[in-house]
Amino acid sequence: MKSSENQDQDNDVKALLNRLQGPLIRYALQLPAISSRARDVVQDTFLQLCSENRASLNGPPGAVAFTVCRNRALDVRRRKVA
């Protein structure tokens, strides 16, 4: 059974997903060389956020989500170029 803290974190991530999935996909689609992988990048973003401890996030969750998405997109682009 999940602890109350883990349940709260899951609920926070779900709320963030509902609020930011569309904007993150639109953002990822605008990044060069990854448009075909934009949905994958956003999915990876939320998987990474789910695995992080909420206390370890530096900044508001929405801003962190966009930063993680951008970094993940850059990783995908680097692999595509290399």
GROMACS .gro file of C-alpha atoms in nm, residues 4-37:
model
   34
    4SER     CA    1   0.015   0.916   0.204
    5GLU     CA    2   0.318   1.112   0.082
    6ASN     CA    3   0.358   0.889  -0.227
    7GLN     CA    4  -0.014   0.914  -0.299
    8ASP     CA    5   0.004   1.293  -0.275
    9GLN     CA    6   0.301   1.297  -0.514
   10ASP     CA    7   0.115   1.074  -0.761
   11ASN     CA    8  -0.185   1.307  -0.746
   12ASP     CA    9   0.039   1.610  -0.799
   13VAL     CA   10   0.202   1.453  -1.105
   14LYS     CA   11  -0.138   1.354  -1.248
   15ALA     CA   12  -0.265   1.709  -1.202
   16LEU     CA   13   0.051   1.843  -1.366
   17LEU     CA   14   0.007   1.598  -1.654
   18ASN     CA   15  -0.353   1.708  -1.708
   19ARG     CA   16  -0.254   2.075  -1.700
   20LEU     CA   17   0.069   2.067  -1.900
   21GLN     CA   18   0.054   1.776  -2.143
   22GLY     CA   19  -0.084   1.986  -2.430
   23PRO     CA   20   0.144   2.286  -2.376
   24LEU     CA   21   0.450   2.060  -2.340
   25ILE     CA   22   0.369   1.876  -2.664
   26ARG     CA   23   0.329   2.209  -2.847
   27TYR     CA   24   0.658   2.326  -2.696
   28ALA     CA   25   0.839   2.006  -2.797
   29LEU     CA   26   0.699   2.028  -3.150
   30GLN     CA   27   0.871   2.365  -3.190
   31LEU     CA   28   1.213   2.235  -3.089
   32PRO     CA   29   1.432   2.163  -3.390
   33ALA     CA   30   1.492   1.808  -3.509
   34ILE     CA   31   1.257   1.632  -3.266
   35SER     CA   32   0.905   1.704  -3.390
   36SER     CA   33   0.847   1.338  -3.478
   37ARG     CA   34   0.944   1.241  -3.123
   0.00000   0.00000   0.00000
